[in-house]
CSV table of C-alpha atoms in Angstrom, one decimal:
chain,number,residue,atom,x,y,z
A,8,UNK,CA,34.8,50.9,-19.1
A,9,UNK,CA,36.5,52.6,-16.5
A,10,UNK,CA,36.5,55.5,-19.0
A,11,UNK,CA,33.2,55.3,-19.8
A,12,UNK,CA,31.9,55.0,-16.7
A,13,UNK,CA,34.0,58.0,-15.6
A,14,UNK,CA,32.0,59.8,-19.1
A,15,UNK,CA,28.4,58.9,-17.2
A,16,UNK,CA,29.2,60.0,-14.2
A,17,UNK,CA,30.4,63.3,-15.5
A,18,UNK,CA,27.2,63.6,-17.9
A,19,UNK,CA,24.7,63.0,-15.0
A,20,UNK,CA,26.9,65.9,-13.1
A,21,UNK,CA,25.9,68.6,-15.3
A,22,UNK,CA,22.4,68.5,-13.3
A,23,UNK,CA,23.0,68.4,-9.8
A,24,UNK,CA,23.4,71.2,-7.5
A,25,UNK,CA,21.9,74.1,-10.9
A,26,UNK,CA,22.8,78.0,-10.5
A,27,UNK,CA,20.0,80.2,-11.4
A,28,UNK,CA,18.7,81.2,-14.8
A,29,UNK,CA,20.4,84.3,-14.7
A,30,UNK,CA,23.7,83.2,-14.7
A,31,UNK,CA,23.4,79.9,-17.5
A,32,UNK,CA,21.5,82.2,-19.6
A,33,UNK,CA,25.1,84.9,-19.8
A,34,UNK,CA,27.4,81.9,-19.6
A,35,UNK,CA,25.4,80.5,-22.5
A,36,UNK,CA,25.6,83.3,-25.2
A,37,UNK,CA,28.7,83.9,-24.5
A,38,UNK,CA,29.4,80.4,-25.5
A,39,UNK,CA,27.4,80.6,-28.7
A,40,UNK,CA,29.4,83.5,-29.5
A,41,UNK,CA,32.6,81.7,-28.7
A,42,UNK,CA,31.8,77.8,-30.4
A,43,UNK,CA,29.3,79.6,-33.3
A,44,UNK,CA,29.5,82.6,-34.8
A,45,UNK,CA,33.3,82.6,-34.4
A,46,UNK,CA,33.9,79.1,-36.3
A,47,UNK,CA,31.2,80.5,-39.6
A,48,UNK,CA,34.1,81.8,-41.2
A,49,UNK,CA,36.0,78.6,-41.5
A,50,UNK,CA,32.3,76.6,-41.9
A,51,UNK,CA,31.7,78.6,-44.8
A,52,UNK,CA,35.5,78.5,-46.8
A,53,UNK,CA,35.4,74.4,-46.1
A,54,UNK,CA,31.7,74.1,-47.3
A,55,UNK,CA,32.2,76.3,-50.7
A,56,UNK,CA,34.4,74.0,-52.1
A,57,UNK,CA,33.4,71.4,-50.8
A,58,UNK,CA,30.3,71.9,-53.2
A,59,UNK,CA,32.5,72.7,-56.2
A,60,UNK,CA,34.6,70.0,-55.5
A,61,UNK,CA,32.0,67.5,-55.1
A,62,UNK,CA,30.2,68.9,-58.5
A,63,UNK,CA,33.2,68.8,-60.6
A,64,UNK,CA,34.1,65.3,-59.2
A,65,UNK,CA,30.3,64.1,-59.8
A,66,UNK,CA,30.5,65.2,-63.4
A,67,UNK,CA,34.2,63.9,-63.8
A,68,UNK,CA,32.9,60.3,-63.3
A,69,UNK,CA,29.2,60.6,-65.1
A,70,UNK,CA,30.5,60.3,-68.5
A,71,UNK,CA,28.0,57.5,-70.1
A,72,UNK,CA,26.6,59.8,-72.5
A,73,UNK,CA,23.3,57.9,-71.3
A,74,UNK,CA,23.1,59.9,-68.0
A,75,UNK,CA,21.4,63.0,-68.4
A,76,UNK,CA,23.6,65.8,-66.6
A,77,UNK,CA,21.1,66.8,-64.2
A,78,UNK,CA,21.7,63.7,-62.5
A,79,UNK,CA,24.8,65.9,-60.8
A,80,UNK,CA,22.7,68.6,-59.5
A,81,UNK,CA,21.0,65.5,-57.3
A,82,UNK,CA,24.2,63.8,-56.4
A,83,UNK,CA,25.7,66.7,-55.0
A,84,UNK,CA,22.7,67.9,-53.5
A,85,UNK,CA,22.2,64.5,-51.3
A,86,UNK,CA,25.7,64.0,-50.4
A,87,UNK,CA,25.3,67.2,-49.6
A,88,UNK,CA,22.7,67.0,-47.4
A,89,UNK,CA,23.2,63.3,-46.1
A,90,UNK,CA,26.9,63.2,-45.5
A,91,UNK,CA,29.2,66.0,-46.3
A,92,UNK,CA,27.2,69.1,-44.4
A,93,UNK,CA,26.7,67.5,-41.2
A,94,UNK,CA,29.7,64.7,-40.9
A,95,UNK,CA,32.1,66.9,-42.5
A,96,UNK,CA,31.5,70.2,-40.8
A,97,UNK,CA,31.9,67.8,-37.4
A,98,UNK,CA,34.8,66.6,-37.6
A,99,UNK,CA,36.3,70.3,-38.8
A,100,UNK,CA,33.3,71.6,-35.5
A,101,UNK,CA,35.4,68.8,-33.3
A,102,UNK,CA,39.4,70.8,-34.8
A,103,UNK,CA,38.3,73.4,-34.1
A,104,UNK,CA,36.2,74.2,-31.3
A,105,UNK,CA,36.4,70.3,-29.6
A,106,UNK,CA,39.9,71.3,-29.2
A,107,UNK,CA,39.5,74.8,-27.9
A,108,UNK,CA,36.9,73.2,-25.3
A,109,UNK,CA,39.2,70.6,-24.0
A,110,UNK,CA,42.4,72.8,-24.1
A,111,UNK,CA,39.8,75.7,-21.7
A,112,UNK,CA,38.8,73.3,-19.1
A,113,UNK,CA,42.3,71.8,-19.1
A,114,UNK,CA,43.9,74.6,-18.2
A,115,UNK,CA,41.5,75.6,-15.6
A,116,UNK,CA,42.1,72.1,-14.3
A,117,UNK,CA,46.1,72.4,-13.8
A,118,UNK,CA,45.5,76.0,-12.9
A,119,UNK,CA,43.6,74.7,-9.9
A,120,UNK,CA,40.4,77.3,-10.6
A,121,UNK,CA,38.2,74.4,-11.0
A,122,UNK,CA,39.1,73.4,-7.3
A,123,UNK,CA,38.5,77.0,-6.4
A,124,UNK,CA,35.6,76.6,-7.8
A,125,UNK,CA,34.4,73.5,-6.1
A,126,UNK,CA,36.2,74.8,-2.7
A,127,UNK,CA,33.1,77.6,-2.8
A,128,UNK,CA,30.2,75.1,-3.2
A,129,UNK,CA,30.0,75.3,-6.9
A,130,UNK,CA,29.2,72.5,-8.9
A,131,UNK,CA,31.9,73.0,-11.5
A,132,UNK,CA,30.5,70.6,-13.8
A,133,UNK,CA,27.0,72.3,-14.5
A,134,UNK,CA,28.7,76.2,-14.4
A,135,UNK,CA,31.7,74.9,-16.6
A,136,UNK,CA,30.7,72.4,-19.1
A,137,UNK,CA,26.6,72.7,-19.0
A,138,UNK,CA,26.7,76.0,-21.0
A,139,UNK,CA,29.4,75.0,-23.7
A,140,UNK,CA,27.3,71.7,-24.2
A,141,UNK,CA,23.8,73.9,-24.8
A,142,UNK,CA,25.3,76.3,-26.6
A,143,UNK,CA,26.8,73.6,-29.2
A,144,UNK,CA,23.4,72.2,-29.2
A,145,UNK,CA,21.5,75.0,-30.3
A,146,UNK,CA,24.5,76.8,-32.5
A,147,UNK,CA,25.7,73.7,-34.4
A,148,UNK,CA,22.4,73.0,-36.2
A,149,UNK,CA,22.9,76.5,-37.8
A,150,UNK,CA,26.7,75.6,-38.9
A,151,UNK,CA,24.9,72.6,-40.7
A,152,UNK,CA,22.6,74.6,-42.5
A,153,UNK,CA,24.9,77.0,-42.8
A,154,UNK,CA,27.0,74.5,-44.8
A,155,UNK,CA,24.8,72.3,-46.5
A,156,UNK,CA,23.7,75.9,-48.2
A,157,UNK,CA,27.0,77.0,-49.4
A,158,UNK,CA,28.2,73.7,-50.4
A,159,UNK,CA,25.2,73.6,-52.9
A,160,UNK,CA,26.0,77.3,-54.3
A,161,UNK,CA,29.8,76.1,-54.4
A,162,UNK,CA,28.7,73.5,-56.8
A,163,UNK,CA,26.5,76.0,-58.7
A,164,UNK,CA,29.6,78.7,-58.7
A,165,UNK,CA,31.4,74.9,-59.9
A,166,UNK,CA,28.9,74.6,-62.6
A,167,UNK,CA,29.0,77.8,-64.1
A,168,UNK,CA,32.1,78.5,-64.3
A,169,UNK,CA,33.9,74.9,-64.8
A,170,UNK,CA,31.9,74.1,-67.9
A,171,UNK,CA,30.8,71.3,-66.4
A,172,UNK,CA,27.3,71.6,-67.1
A,173,UNK,CA,25.1,73.9,-67.7
A,174,UNK,CA,23.4,75.7,-64.3
A,175,UNK,CA,19.9,75.3,-65.5
A,176,UNK,CA,20.6,71.0,-65.9
A,177,UNK,CA,22.1,71.8,-61.9
A,178,UNK,CA,19.4,73.6,-60.9
A,179,UNK,CA,16.5,70.6,-62.7
A,180,UNK,CA,19.1,67.8,-60.5
A,181,UNK,CA,18.9,69.9,-57.1
A,182,UNK,CA,14.8,69.8,-57.4
A,183,UNK,CA,14.8,66.5,-58.8
A,184,UNK,CA,12.7,63.6,-56.6
A,185,UNK,CA,13.6,65.7,-53.6
A,186,UNK,CA,12.9,64.0,-50.3
A,187,UNK,CA,12.3,66.1,-47.6
A,188,UNK,CA,13.9,63.5,-44.9
A,189,UNK,CA,16.9,63.7,-45.9
A,190,UNK,CA,16.9,67.5,-44.2
A,191,UNK,CA,15.6,66.3,-40.9
A,192,UNK,CA,18.0,63.3,-40.6
A,193,UNK,CA,20.7,65.9,-41.1
A,194,UNK,CA,19.2,67.9,-38.5
A,195,UNK,CA,19.2,64.6,-36.6
A,196,UNK,CA,22.6,64.1,-36.8
A,197,UNK,CA,23.9,67.8,-36.6
A,198,UNK,CA,22.4,67.7,-32.9
A,199,UNK,CA,24.1,64.1,-32.2
A,200,UNK,CA,27.2,65.3,-33.3
A,201,UNK,CA,26.8,68.7,-30.9
A,202,UNK,CA,26.2,66.8,-28.0
A,203,UNK,CA,29.2,64.4,-28.9
A,204,UNK,CA,32.0,66.8,-29.3
A,205,UNK,CA,31.0,68.9,-26.9
A,206,UNK,CA,30.7,66.3,-24.1
A,207,UNK,CA,33.6,64.7,-25.1
A,208,UNK,CA,36.1,67.7,-24.9
A,209,UNK,CA,34.9,68.9,-22.1
A,210,UNK,CA,35.0,65.4,-20.3
A,211,UNK,CA,38.9,64.9,-21.6
A,212,UNK,CA,39.5,68.5,-20.7
A,213,UNK,CA,37.8,68.4,-17.1
A,214,UNK,CA,40.5,65.9,-16.0
A,215,UNK,CA,43.5,66.8,-16.9
A,216,UNK,CA,46.3,65.9,-15.0
A,217,UNK,CA,49.8,67.1,-15.2
A,218,UNK,CA,50.9,70.2,-16.7
A,219,UNK,CA,51.1,71.9,-19.8
A,220,UNK,CA,52.0,69.2,-22.1
A,221,UNK,CA,49.0,67.1,-20.9
A,222,UNK,CA,46.6,69.6,-21.6
A,223,UNK,CA,47.7,69.3,-25.0
A,224,UNK,CA,47.4,65.8,-24.8
A,225,UNK,CA,43.9,66.3,-23.7
A,226,UNK,CA,43.0,68.2,-26.6
A,227,UNK,CA,44.4,66.1,-29.0
A,228,UNK,CA,42.4,63.3,-27.5
A,229,UNK,CA,39.2,65.4,-27.7
A,230,UNK,CA,39.3,65.8,-31.1
A,231,UNK,CA,40.9,62.1,-31.7
A,232,UNK,CA,38.0,60.5,-29.6
A,233,UNK,CA,35.3,63.1,-31.2
A,234,UNK,CA,36.2,61.7,-34.5
A,235,UNK,CA,36.2,58.4,-33.9
A,236,UNK,CA,32.6,59.0,-32.2
A,237,UNK,CA,31.4,61.2,-35.2
A,238,UNK,CA,31.9,58.1,-37.8
A,239,UNK,CA,30.6,55.5,-35.4
A,240,UNK,CA,27.3,57.4,-34.4
A,241,UNK,CA,26.6,58.2,-38.5
A,242,UNK,CA,27.0,55.3,-39.2
A,243,UNK,CA,24.2,54.2,-36.1
A,244,UNK,CA,21.9,56.5,-37.3
A,245,UNK,CA,22.5,56.0,-41.2
A,246,UNK,CA,21.3,51.7,-39.8
A,247,UNK,CA,18.3,53.0,-38.0
A,248,UNK,CA,16.9,55.7,-40.0
A,249,UNK,CA,17.9,54.9,-43.7
A,250,UNK,CA,17.9,51.6,-43.9
């Protein structure tokens, strides 16, 4: 409960004594490059193979001759949009970006850079953390869209070159009984996951105490807690919006 209280107060301090809009604009742009652009390659590689493996494993399990082959495309589409693209990408995002945020702020804390900002009268939480959260909220949904597109494309490549089903059947399954709310649901999850990963990682790094060893421990805790928060919020959102 003490940690939860500190986390809530930490979030409340984001909007106290803010800097100028021009200052935030530059910081957010820099964070967008660090958080979003530098994650494209990793997300792309994982997404393509994630979609390909999903197609192969779905085809392996649907061996009943009464089930048409186009169901494979439908299963891969819904699985990718509802779960794989936002959630698996979120866990990868927590491991890459979350640990980086925690390590960066933890290093600034132990080297007394944060204390220097506070001595100068700058709200260090707002100046250091708010741009990271805003940049994550802006960039992560785009990464989820990219992940979903590449995962479905990877499924097509697996269908075409793996010989598990005809590409035409795969495309028929992609268009079969499509529910547009699935896309909105994935985007809602992406915004929630982005906020959880960025804020939890920033909290863990900001309150680091000790030396270099504690910075590594803060990064590990940031990834662990972020992954748990992603899975828990994934269940809650599915219960509230889908059931």
